């Protein structure tokens, strides 16, 4: 499984790189703060939303600590998508939130 650190994600965002972040936390968790511009798809709904994603687009998956986003990466990879897990999740994120 490919992994990326929160610091690397922050650097990509600061450099205005075209990245696609997906937060797989539950709605209540996201309401407490999320990375600006991130797409929210709860892990339980991810397989139902696959048709909304593009197989040529690489996605970075985010959750609270990195566990659920790791499962999300597995789901996406099993269906032919490109995905990377942000290790440490939002607990390790010290960038801006909205």
PDB file of C-alpha atoms in Angstrom:
ATOM      1  CA  UNK A   1       0.000   0.000   0.000  1.00  0.00           C
ATOM      2  CA  UNK A   2       1.298   3.427  -0.927  1.00  0.00           C
ATOM      3  CA  UNK A   3       1.539   5.915   1.929  1.00  0.00           C
ATOM      4  CA  UNK A   4       2.085   9.645   2.258  1.00  0.00           C
ATOM      5  CA  UNK A   5       2.708  11.747   5.356  1.00  0.00           C
ATOM      6  CA  UNK A   6       0.496  14.669   6.360  1.00  0.00           C
ATOM      7  CA  UNK A   7       3.523  16.927   5.898  1.00  0.00           C
ATOM      8  CA  UNK A   8       3.905  15.755   2.287  1.00  0.00           C
ATOM      9  CA  UNK A   9       0.204  16.438   1.669  1.00  0.00           C
ATOM     10  CA  UNK A  10       0.594  19.925   3.155  1.00  0.00           C
ATOM     11  CA  UNK A  11       3.569  20.560   0.872  1.00  0.00           C
ATOM     12  CA  UNK A  12       1.577  19.448  -2.194  1.00  0.00           C
ATOM     13  CA  UNK A  13      -1.295  21.744  -1.210  1.00  0.00           C
ATOM     14  CA  UNK A  14       1.074  24.664  -0.565  1.00  0.00           C
ATOM     15  CA  UNK A  15       2.646  24.119  -3.986  1.00  0.00           C
ATOM     16  CA  UNK A  16      -0.862  24.149  -5.548  1.00  0.00           C
ATOM     17  CA  UNK A  17      -0.381  20.609  -6.893  1.00  0.00           C
ATOM     18  CA  UNK A  18      -3.543  19.012  -8.310  1.00  0.00           C
ATOM     19  CA  UNK A  19      -4.278  16.391  -5.642  1.00  0.00           C
ATOM     20  CA  UNK A  20      -7.546  14.648  -4.849  1.00  0.00           C
ATOM     21  CA  UNK A  21      -8.216  14.064  -1.164  1.00  0.00           C
ATOM     22  CA  UNK A  22     -11.057  11.907   0.156  1.00  0.00           C
ATOM     23  CA  UNK A  23     -12.020  11.918   3.848  1.00  0.00           C
ATOM     24  CA  UNK A  24     -13.626   8.601   4.849  1.00  0.00           C
ATOM     25  CA  UNK A  25     -14.546   9.605   8.418  1.00  0.00           C
ATOM     26  CA  UNK A  26     -18.128   9.732   9.633  1.00  0.00           C
ATOM     27  CA  UNK A  27     -20.096  12.961   9.198  1.00  0.00           C
ATOM     28  CA  UNK A  28     -19.863  13.875  12.908  1.00  0.00           C
ATOM     29  CA  UNK A  29     -16.062  13.575  12.768  1.00  0.00           C
ATOM     30  CA  UNK A  30     -15.788  15.740   9.651  1.00  0.00           C
ATOM     31  CA  UNK A  31     -17.906  18.448  11.289  1.00  0.00           C
ATOM     32  CA  UNK A  32     -15.135  18.946  13.862  1.00  0.00           C
ATOM     33  CA  UNK A  33     -12.737  19.975  11.096  1.00  0.00           C
ATOM     34  CA  UNK A  34     -11.538  18.836   7.694  1.00  0.00           C
ATOM     35  CA  UNK A  35      -8.790  19.681   5.237  1.00  0.00           C
ATOM     36  CA  UNK A  36     -10.017  22.561   3.036  1.00  0.00           C
ATOM     37  CA  UNK A  37     -11.346  21.343  -0.306  1.00  0.00           C
ATOM     38  CA  UNK A  38     -11.416  17.654   0.655  1.00  0.00           C
ATOM     39  CA  UNK A  39     -14.199  15.387  -0.619  1.00  0.00           C
ATOM     40  CA  UNK A  40     -16.159  13.575   2.098  1.00  0.00           C
ATOM     41  CA  UNK A  41     -17.253   9.980   1.443  1.00  0.00           C
ATOM     42  CA  UNK A  42     -17.804   7.930   4.632  1.00  0.00           C
ATOM     43  CA  UNK A  43     -16.037   4.557   4.440  1.00  0.00           C
ATOM     44  CA  UNK A  44     -19.359   2.689   4.602  1.00  0.00           C
ATOM     45  CA  UNK A  45     -20.539   4.451   1.432  1.00  0.00           C
ATOM     46  CA  UNK A  46     -17.290   4.253  -0.538  1.00  0.00           C
ATOM     47  CA  UNK A  47     -18.183   1.183  -2.617  1.00  0.00           C
ATOM     48  CA  UNK A  48     -21.523   2.801  -3.529  1.00  0.00           C
ATOM     49  CA  UNK A  49     -19.726   5.967  -4.712  1.00  0.00           C
ATOM     50  CA  UNK A  50     -17.078   4.295  -6.893  1.00  0.00           C
ATOM     51  CA  UNK A  51     -18.921   5.334 -10.064  1.00  0.00           C
ATOM     52  CA  UNK A  52     -18.305   8.963  -9.045  1.00  0.00           C
ATOM     53  CA  UNK A  53     -14.518   8.420  -9.046  1.00  0.00           C
ATOM     54  CA  UNK A  54     -12.096   8.273 -11.957  1.00  0.00           C
ATOM     55  CA  UNK A  55      -9.750   5.290 -12.339  1.00  0.00           C
ATOM     56  CA  UNK A  56      -6.966   7.435 -13.825  1.00  0.00           C
ATOM     57  CA  UNK A  57      -7.045   9.962 -10.953  1.00  0.00           C
ATOM     58  CA  UNK A  58      -4.786   9.187  -7.974  1.00  0.00           C
ATOM     59  CA  UNK A  59      -6.591   9.700  -4.652  1.00  0.00           C
ATOM     60  CA  UNK A  60      -5.210  10.354  -1.182  1.00  0.00           C
ATOM     61  CA  UNK A  61      -7.380   8.795   1.510  1.00  0.00           C
ATOM     62  CA  UNK A  62      -7.745  10.429   4.943  1.00  0.00           C
ATOM     63  CA  UNK A  63      -9.403   9.379   8.222  1.00  0.00           C
ATOM     64  CA  UNK A  64      -8.866  10.038  11.931  1.00  0.00           C
ATOM     65  CA  UNK A  65      -5.716   7.954  12.469  1.00  0.00           C
ATOM     66  CA  UNK A  66      -4.951   6.113   9.211  1.00  0.00           C
ATOM     67  CA  UNK A  67      -6.760   2.808   9.796  1.00  0.00           C
ATOM     68  CA  UNK A  68     -10.020   3.383   7.939  1.00  0.00           C
ATOM     69  CA  UNK A  69      -8.228   5.216   5.153  1.00  0.00           C
ATOM     70  CA  UNK A  70      -5.991   2.147   4.801  1.00  0.00           C
ATOM     71  CA  UNK A  71      -9.110   0.010   4.321  1.00  0.00           C
ATOM     72  CA  UNK A  72     -10.387   2.581   1.815  1.00  0.00           C
ATOM     73  CA  UNK A  73      -7.138   2.285  -0.163  1.00  0.00           C
ATOM     74  CA  UNK A  74      -7.617  -1.502  -0.287  1.00  0.00           C
ATOM     75  CA  UNK A  75     -11.206  -1.102  -1.539  1.00  0.00           C
ATOM     76  CA  UNK A  76     -10.139   1.319  -4.254  1.00  0.00           C
ATOM     77  CA  UNK A  77      -7.154  -0.780  -5.323  1.00  0.00           C
ATOM     78  CA  UNK A  78      -9.346  -3.908  -5.459  1.00  0.00           C
ATOM     79  CA  UNK A  79     -11.567  -2.064  -7.950  1.00  0.00           C
ATOM     80  CA  UNK A  80      -8.708  -0.777 -10.108  1.00  0.00           C
ATOM     81  CA  UNK A  81      -8.307   2.737  -8.675  1.00  0.00           C
ATOM     82  CA  UNK A  82      -5.069   4.482  -7.647  1.00  0.00           C
ATOM     83  CA  UNK A  83      -5.007   5.387  -3.955  1.00  0.00           C
ATOM     84  CA  UNK A  84      -2.547   6.389  -1.244  1.00  0.00           C
ATOM     85  CA  UNK A  85      -3.071   6.334   2.524  1.00  0.00           C
ATOM     86  CA  UNK A  86      -2.262   9.468   4.552  1.00  0.00           C
ATOM     87  CA  UNK A  87      -0.517   7.893   7.543  1.00  0.00           C
ATOM     88  CA  UNK A  88      -1.508   9.213  10.951  1.00  0.00           C
ATOM     89  CA  UNK A  89      -4.712  10.712   9.582  1.00  0.00           C
ATOM     90  CA  UNK A  90      -6.194  13.907  10.977  1.00  0.00           C
ATOM     91  CA  UNK A  91      -4.558  13.191  14.354  1.00  0.00           C
ATOM     92  CA  UNK A  92      -1.200  13.908  12.659  1.00  0.00           C
ATOM     93  CA  UNK A  93      -2.498  16.841  10.568  1.00  0.00           C
ATOM     94  CA  UNK A  94      -1.299  20.260  11.719  1.00  0.00           C
ATOM     95  CA  UNK A  95      -2.319  22.181   8.613  1.00  0.00           C
ATOM     96  CA  UNK A  96      -5.378  24.355   8.204  1.00  0.00           C
ATOM     97  CA  UNK A  97      -8.895  22.976   8.677  1.00  0.00           C
ATOM     98  CA  UNK A  98     -12.339  24.243   7.818  1.00  0.00           C
TER      99      UNK A  98
END
